[in-house]
PDB file of C-alpha atoms in Angstrom:
ATOM      1  CA  VAL A1156      24.355  17.574 -11.577  1.00 91.00           C
ATOM      2  CA  GLU A1157      20.738  18.671 -10.882  1.00 89.00           C
ATOM      3  CA  THR A1158      19.549  19.593  -7.856  1.00 92.00           C
ATOM      4  CA  VAL A1159      16.221  18.452  -6.870  1.00 92.00           C
ATOM      5  CA  ASN A1160      14.404  20.604  -3.833  1.00 94.00           C
ATOM      6  CA  TYR A1161      11.734  18.202  -2.579  1.00 96.00           C
ATOM      7  CA  GLN A1162       8.515  19.461  -1.083  1.00 96.00           C
ATOM      8  CA  HIS A1163       7.811  16.390   0.895  1.00 97.00           C
ATOM      9  CA  VAL A1164       9.118  14.281   3.126  1.00 97.00           C
ATOM     10  CA  PHE A1165       8.209  10.976   5.044  1.00 97.00           C
ATOM     11  CA  ASN A1166       9.601   8.752   7.722  1.00 95.00           C
ATOM     12  CA  TYR A1167       9.848   5.212   6.455  1.00 95.00           C
ATOM     13  CA  ARG A1168       7.225   3.293   8.259  1.00 91.00           C
ATOM     14  CA  HIS A1169       7.914   1.010  11.148  1.00 85.00           C
ATOM     15  CA  LEU A1170       5.996  -1.916  10.406  1.00 80.00           C
ATOM     16  CA  GLU A1171       5.678  -4.651  12.995  1.00 68.00           C
ATOM     17  CA  GLU A1172       9.626  -5.231  13.349  1.00 71.00           C
ATOM     18  CA  HIS A1173      11.183  -3.866  10.373  1.00 81.00           C
ATOM     19  CA  THR A1174      11.232  -0.141   8.248  1.00 88.00           C
ATOM     20  CA  PHE A1175       9.743   0.175   5.076  1.00 92.00           C
ATOM     21  CA  PRO A1176       9.684   3.397   2.539  1.00 95.00           C
ATOM     22  CA  ILE A1177       5.629   3.143   2.581  1.00 95.00           C
ATOM     23  CA  LEU A1178       3.162   5.583   1.440  1.00 96.00           C
ATOM     24  CA  GLN A1179      -0.202   5.420   2.996  1.00 95.00           C
ATOM     25  CA  LEU A1180      -2.730   6.018   0.608  1.00 97.00           C
ATOM     26  CA  ARG A1181      -6.611   6.130  -0.289  1.00 98.00           C
ATOM     27  CA  VAL A1182      -7.466   3.782  -3.378  1.00 98.00           C
ATOM     28  CA  LEU A1183     -10.389   5.271  -5.231  1.00 98.00           C
ATOM     29  CA  ASN A1184     -12.859   3.942  -7.840  1.00 97.00           C
ATOM     30  CA  PRO A1185     -12.792   6.731 -10.281  1.00 95.00           C
ATOM     31  CA  LEU A1186     -16.354   5.780 -11.233  1.00 95.00           C
ATOM     32  CA  ASP A1187     -17.557   5.832  -8.278  1.00 94.00           C
ATOM     33  CA  LEU A1188     -15.229   7.745  -5.653  1.00 93.00           C
ATOM     34  CA  ASP A1189     -17.654   6.980  -2.873  1.00 91.00           C
ATOM     35  CA  ARG A1190     -16.215   3.606  -2.887  1.00 92.00           C
ATOM     36  CA  GLY A1191     -12.452   3.734  -1.380  1.00 95.00           C
ATOM     37  CA  MET A1192     -10.131   2.012   1.086  1.00 97.00           C
ATOM     38  CA  ASP A1193      -6.632   3.222   2.388  1.00 97.00           C
ATOM     39  CA  THR A1194      -3.975   0.801   2.186  1.00 96.00           C
ATOM     40  CA  ASP A1195      -0.143   1.013   2.089  1.00 95.00           C
ATOM     41  CA  GLY A1196       1.982   1.072  -0.657  1.00 96.00           C
ATOM     42  CA  TYR A1197       5.681  -0.246  -0.836  1.00 96.00           C
ATOM     43  CA  LEU A1198       7.910   2.313  -2.728  1.00 97.00           C
ATOM     44  CA  ASP A1199       9.503  -0.115  -5.142  1.00 95.00           C
ATOM     45  CA  SER A1200      11.726   1.539  -7.977  1.00 93.00           C
ATOM     46  CA  GLY A1201      12.573  -2.229  -9.330  1.00 92.00           C
ATOM     47  CA  CYS A1202       8.753  -3.017 -10.270  1.00 94.00           C
ATOM     48  CA  GLN A1203       7.809  -2.163 -13.719  1.00 95.00           C
ATOM     49  CA  ALA A1204       4.597  -1.436 -12.827  1.00 96.00           C
ATOM     50  CA  SER A1205       2.334  -1.016  -9.735  1.00 97.00           C
ATOM     51  CA  LEU A1206       0.759  -4.164  -8.105  1.00 97.00           C
ATOM     52  CA  PHE A1207      -2.378  -4.431  -5.720  1.00 98.00           C
ATOM     53  CA  GLU A1208      -3.790  -6.686  -3.852  1.00 97.00           C
ATOM     54  CA  GLY A1209      -6.718  -8.314  -5.971  1.00 97.00           C
ATOM     55  CA  SER A1210      -9.328  -7.931  -3.419  1.00 97.00           C
ATOM     56  CA  ILE A1211      -8.967  -4.347  -3.009  1.00 97.00           C
ATOM     57  CA  ALA A1212     -10.431  -4.042  -6.309  1.00 98.00           C
ATOM     58  CA  SER A1213     -13.465  -5.609  -5.037  1.00 96.00           C
ATOM     59  CA  ILE A1214     -13.365  -3.618  -2.196  1.00 97.00           C
ATOM     60  CA  ILE A1215     -13.770  -0.338  -4.315  1.00 97.00           C
ATOM     61  CA  GLY A1216     -16.033  -1.666  -6.480  1.00 96.00           C
ATOM     62  CA  LEU A1217     -14.315  -2.879  -9.553  1.00 97.00           C
ATOM     63  CA  ASP A1218     -15.094  -6.247 -11.449  1.00 97.00           C
ATOM     64  CA  LEU A1219     -11.677  -7.601 -10.963  1.00 97.00           C
ATOM     65  CA  LEU A1220     -11.595 -10.150 -14.011  1.00 98.00           C
ATOM     66  CA  ALA A1221     -13.060  -7.650 -16.443  1.00 97.00           C
ATOM     67  CA  GLY A1222      -9.511  -5.940 -16.615  1.00 97.00           C
ATOM     68  CA  GLU A1223      -7.143  -6.395 -19.203  1.00 98.00           C
ATOM     69  CA  PRO A1224      -4.803  -9.377 -18.231  1.00 98.00           C
ATOM     70  CA  LYS A1225      -1.080  -8.708 -17.260  1.00 97.00           C
ATOM     71  CA  LEU A1226       1.388 -11.104 -15.796  1.00 97.00           C
ATOM     72  CA  TYR A1227       3.921  -9.875 -13.373  1.00 96.00           C
ATOM     73  CA  ALA A1228       7.251 -11.897 -13.377  1.00 92.00           C
ATOM     74  CA  PRO A1229       8.814 -12.309  -9.944  1.00 87.00           C
ATOM     75  CA  LEU A1230      12.724 -13.164  -9.480  1.00 85.00           C
ATOM     76  CA  SER A1231      11.716 -16.769  -9.720  1.00 84.00           C
ATOM     77  CA  GLY A1232       8.502 -18.900  -9.451  1.00 85.00           C
ATOM     78  CA  PRO A1233       5.466 -18.892 -11.332  1.00 88.00           C
ATOM     79  CA  GLY A1234       4.294 -15.267 -12.475  1.00 92.00           C
ATOM     80  CA  ILE A1235       1.417 -13.331 -10.791  1.00 95.00           C
ATOM     81  CA  GLU A1236      -1.789 -13.048 -12.890  1.00 97.00           C
ATOM     82  CA  ALA A1237      -3.201  -9.626 -12.672  1.00 98.00           C
ATOM     83  CA  ARG A1238      -5.876  -7.302 -14.226  1.00 98.00           C
ATOM     84  CA  LEU A1239      -5.544  -3.764 -14.990  1.00 98.00           C
ATOM     85  CA  HIS A1240      -7.871  -1.246 -13.592  1.00 98.00           C
ATOM     86  CA  SER A1241      -8.127   2.502 -13.675  1.00 97.00           C
ATOM     87  CA  ILE A1242      -7.881   3.689 -10.142  1.00 97.00           C
ATOM     88  CA  ARG A1243      -7.708   7.073  -8.360  1.00 97.00           C
ATOM     89  CA  LEU A1244      -4.877   7.258  -5.583  1.00 97.00           C
ATOM     90  CA  SER A1245      -5.279   9.828  -3.131  1.00 97.00           C
ATOM     91  CA  HIS A1246      -2.835  11.445  -0.581  1.00 97.00           C
ATOM     92  CA  PRO A1247      -3.690  14.539   1.707  1.00 96.00           C
ATOM     93  CA  ASP A1248      -0.314  15.658   1.324  1.00 95.00           C
ATOM     94  CA  LEU A1249       0.260  14.850  -2.334  1.00 96.00           C
ATOM     95  CA  GLY A1250      -2.982  15.140  -4.109  1.00 95.00           C
ATOM     96  CA  ASN A1251      -4.651  12.736  -6.552  1.00 96.00           C
ATOM     97  CA  PHE A1252      -3.416  10.488  -9.168  1.00 93.00           C
ATOM     98  CA  ASP A1253      -4.874   8.773 -11.793  1.00 95.00           C
ATOM     99  CA  LEU A1254      -3.089   5.545 -12.523  1.00 96.00           C
ATOM    100  CA  LYS A1255      -3.913   2.178 -14.450  1.00 97.00           C
ATOM    101  CA  VAL A1256      -2.493  -0.521 -11.915  1.00 97.00           C
ATOM    102  CA  GLY A1257      -2.626  -4.264 -11.767  1.00 98.00           C
ATOM    103  CA  PHE A1258      -4.484  -6.619  -9.447  1.00 98.00           C
ATOM    104  CA  SER A1259      -3.412  -9.657  -8.402  1.00 97.00           C
ATOM    105  CA  LEU A1260      -5.585 -12.874  -8.895  1.00 97.00           C
ATOM    106  CA  THR A1261      -3.681 -14.450  -6.105  1.00 95.00           C
ATOM    107  CA  ARG A1262      -3.256 -13.110  -2.754  1.00 94.00           C
ATOM    108  CA  ILE A1263      -0.106 -10.936  -2.208  1.00 94.00           C
ATOM    109  CA  PRO A1264       0.969  -9.581   0.977  1.00 91.00           C
ATOM    110  CA  ARG A1265       1.655  -6.174   0.360  1.00 92.00           C
ATOM    111  CA  ASN A1266       0.816  -3.410  -2.975  1.00 96.00           C
ATOM    112  CA  LEU A1267       3.848  -2.668  -4.559  1.00 97.00           C
ATOM    113  CA  LEU A1268       4.180   1.404  -5.958  1.00 97.00           C
ATOM    114  CA  GLY A1269       6.091   0.875  -9.469  1.00 97.00           C
ATOM    115  CA  ARG A1270       7.583   2.939 -11.939  1.00 96.00           C
ATOM    116  CA  ASP A1271       4.343   3.960 -13.337  1.00 96.00           C
ATOM    117  CA  PHE A1272       3.997   5.791  -9.838  1.00 96.00           C
ATOM    118  CA  PHE A1273       7.371   7.022 -10.002  1.00 96.00           C
ATOM    119  CA  ASN A1274       6.749   8.543 -13.054  1.00 96.00           C
ATOM    120  CA  LEU A1275       4.022  10.669 -11.774  1.00 96.00           C
ATOM    121  CA  MET A1276       6.189  11.625  -8.583  1.00 95.00           C
ATOM    122  CA  GLN A1277       9.992  12.109  -8.207  1.00 95.00           C
ATOM    123  CA  VAL A1278      11.090  10.350  -5.536  1.00 96.00           C
ATOM    124  CA  GLY A1279      14.529  10.641  -3.491  1.00 96.00           C
ATOM    125  CA  PHE A1280      15.753   8.210  -0.535  1.00 96.00           C
ATOM    126  CA  ARG A1281      17.886   8.775   2.192  1.00 96.00           C
ATOM    127  CA  GLU A1282      17.846   5.342   3.512  1.00 96.00           C
ATOM    128  CA  ARG A1283      20.470   6.183   6.351  1.00 97.00           C
ATOM    129  CA  ARG A1284      18.150   8.693   7.755  1.00 97.00           C
ATOM    130  CA  LEU A1285      15.161   6.338   6.834  1.00 96.00           C
ATOM    131  CA  THR A1286      13.422   9.076   4.851  1.00 97.00           C
ATOM    132  CA  PHE A1287      12.189   9.648   1.612  1.00 97.00           C
ATOM    133  CA  TYR A1288      11.403  13.119  -0.610  1.00 97.00           C
ATOM    134  CA  MET A1289       8.682  13.325  -2.865  1.00 97.00           C
ATOM    135  CA  ASN A1290       7.681  16.171  -5.532  1.00 96.00           C
ATOM    136  CA  ARG A1291       5.057  15.943  -8.085  1.00 94.00           C
ATOM    137  CA  THR A1292       6.528  15.237 -11.451  1.00 89.00           C
ATOM    138  CA  PRO A1293       6.272  18.801 -13.224  1.00 78.00           C
TER     139      PRO A1293
ATOM    140  CA  LEU B 571       1.224   4.972  11.596  1.00 65.00           C
ATOM    141  CA  GLU B 572       2.817   5.341  14.861  1.00 76.00           C
ATOM    142  CA  TRP B 573       0.145   3.010  16.547  1.00 84.00           C
ATOM    143  CA  ARG B 574       1.261   0.365  14.797  1.00 83.00           C
ATOM    144  CA  LYS B 575       4.980   0.760  15.698  1.00 81.00           C
ATOM    145  CA  ASN B 576       4.160   0.922  19.314  1.00 85.00           C
ATOM    146  CA  ASN B 577       1.424  -1.839  19.118  1.00 86.00           C
ATOM    147  CA  ALA B 578       3.760  -4.488  17.647  1.00 83.00           C
ATOM    148  CA  GLU B 579       3.333  -7.115  19.935  1.00 84.00           C
ATOM    149  CA  ALA B 580      -0.271  -6.848  20.154  1.00 87.00           C
ATOM    150  CA  LEU B 581      -0.358  -7.189  16.629  1.00 89.00           C
ATOM    151  CA  ARG B 582       1.779 -10.288  16.353  1.00 88.00           C
ATOM    152  CA  SER B 583      -1.651 -12.186  17.367  1.00 92.00           C
ATOM    153  CA  PHE B 584      -3.349 -10.832  14.117  1.00 94.00           C
ATOM    154  CA  ALA B 585      -0.142 -12.548  11.921  1.00 92.00           C
ATOM    155  CA  GLY B 586      -1.581 -13.952   8.766  1.00 93.00           C
ATOM    156  CA  GLN B 587      -4.581 -11.789   8.954  1.00 96.00           C
ATOM    157  CA  TRP B 588      -6.304  -8.441   7.451  1.00 96.00           C
ATOM    158  CA  VAL B 589      -6.846  -5.907   9.811  1.00 96.00           C
ATOM    159  CA  ALA B 590      -9.467  -2.448   9.503  1.00 96.00           C
ATOM    160  CA  LEU B 591      -7.879   0.156  11.866  1.00 95.00           C
ATOM    161  CA  GLU B 592      -9.886   3.173  12.749  1.00 94.00           C
ATOM    162  CA  GLY B 593      -8.135   5.725  14.962  1.00 91.00           C
ATOM    163  CA  GLU B 594      -6.573   3.233  17.514  1.00 89.00           C
ATOM    164  CA  GLU B 595      -9.207   0.695  17.523  1.00 92.00           C
ATOM    165  CA  ILE B 596      -8.998  -2.429  15.562  1.00 95.00           C
ATOM    166  CA  ILE B 597     -12.418  -2.550  13.920  1.00 95.00           C
ATOM    167  CA  SER B 598     -12.253  -5.856  11.923  1.00 97.00           C
ATOM    168  CA  HIS B 599     -10.037  -8.511  11.165  1.00 97.00           C
ATOM    169  CA  GLY B 600      -9.838 -11.935   9.507  1.00 97.00           C
ATOM    170  CA  PRO B 601      -8.324 -13.832   6.353  1.00 95.00           C
ATOM    171  CA  ASP B 602     -10.206 -12.220   3.728  1.00 96.00           C
ATOM    172  CA  PRO B 603      -9.820  -8.615   3.260  1.00 96.00           C
ATOM    173  CA  VAL B 604     -13.196  -8.135   1.276  1.00 96.00           C
ATOM    174  CA  VAL B 605     -15.015  -9.602   4.516  1.00 97.00           C
ATOM    175  CA  VAL B 606     -13.156  -6.974   6.609  1.00 97.00           C
ATOM    176  CA  ALA B 607     -14.020  -4.244   4.625  1.00 97.00           C
ATOM    177  CA  ALA B 608     -17.437  -5.000   4.427  1.00 97.00           C
ATOM    178  CA  ASP B 609     -17.435  -5.538   8.416  1.00 97.00           C
ATOM    179  CA  ALA B 610     -15.857  -2.158   8.800  1.00 97.00           C
ATOM    180  CA  ARG B 611     -18.269  -0.494   6.547  1.00 96.00           C
ATOM    181  CA  ALA B 612     -20.950  -1.991   8.507  1.00 96.00           C
ATOM    182  CA  ARG B 613     -19.744  -0.494  11.553  1.00 95.00           C
ATOM    183  CA  GLY B 614     -19.992   3.130   9.978  1.00 94.00           C
ATOM    184  CA  ILE B 615     -16.219   3.428   8.679  1.00 95.00           C
ATOM    185  CA  ARG B 616     -16.900   4.791   4.931  1.00 92.00           C
ATOM    186  CA  THR B 617     -13.017   4.183   3.854  1.00 95.00           C
ATOM    187  CA  PRO B 618     -11.193   1.795   6.188  1.00 95.00           C
ATOM    188  CA  TYR B 619      -7.683   1.457   6.662  1.00 96.00           C
ATOM    189  CA  ILE B 620      -6.746  -2.057   5.921  1.00 96.00           C
ATOM    190  CA  PHE B 621      -3.438  -3.834   6.106  1.00 94.00           C
ATOM    191  CA  TYR B 622      -2.186  -6.929   6.075  1.00 94.00           C
ATOM    192  CA  VAL B 623      -0.474  -8.266   9.222  1.00 92.00           C
ATOM    193  CA  GLU B 624       2.828  -9.849   7.856  1.00 87.00           C
ATOM    194  CA  PHE B 625       5.474 -11.287  10.760  1.00 78.00           C
ATOM    195  CA  LEU B 626       8.282 -12.925   9.077  1.00 75.00           C
ATOM    196  CA  ALA B 627      11.454 -14.410  10.779  1.00 78.00           C
ATOM    197  CA  LYS B 628      14.468 -12.323  11.541  1.00 77.00           C
ATOM    198  CA  ASP B 629      16.351 -13.833   9.207  1.00 82.00           C
ATOM    199  CA  VAL B 630      14.129 -13.210   6.116  1.00 82.00           C
ATOM    200  CA  ILE B 631      14.347 -10.297   3.861  1.00 83.00           C
ATOM    201  CA  ARG B 632      11.489  -8.855   1.873  1.00 81.00           C
ATOM    202  CA  ILE B 633      11.881  -8.092  -1.812  1.00 81.00           C
ATOM    203  CA  GLY B 634       8.679  -6.765  -3.111  1.00 77.00           C
ATOM    204  CA  ILE B 635       6.802  -9.670  -3.905  1.00 70.00           C
TER     205      ILE B 635
END
């Protein structure tokens, strides 16, 4: 069994009435780093690829519809249409990550950090302690 | 943010809206995050923190999207 020594530990975030493994990140337009916003990303290892609320693309100066189309399939119901865009995610402790993520064409209430993000970060959960641990993937 | 934990009741009145928070002050809120962001920037917040206030009944479980 491999042992991992994590460098960063975070508490689950208490949002309104419940707790969630959430990372607050700065979302930046890589072509215009002055256009950014801070938002919450839910760590979701069951999500194949990250999906963000589409308005964020507009807020950071991206042309939402110009991205490559993708359809995100939920557990049931119609899929969520999205467009892929390259963005930079930034965190004061973890550093910067360049990632291509989907931005939804319909309004979604939360941003999901999926397995593409987990490919950049090694993540360990300790649910009983409501904490998660992170390392940048070597 | 600790603020959101400590102000859960106050945030309840913003359910279904997007909120721009700067420090411990709500800078802007509304149904359209683009407008909320623009409002926050107009108030001098270069990189606003914006979140959606989602209050669900206690018997509702969130599963991603």
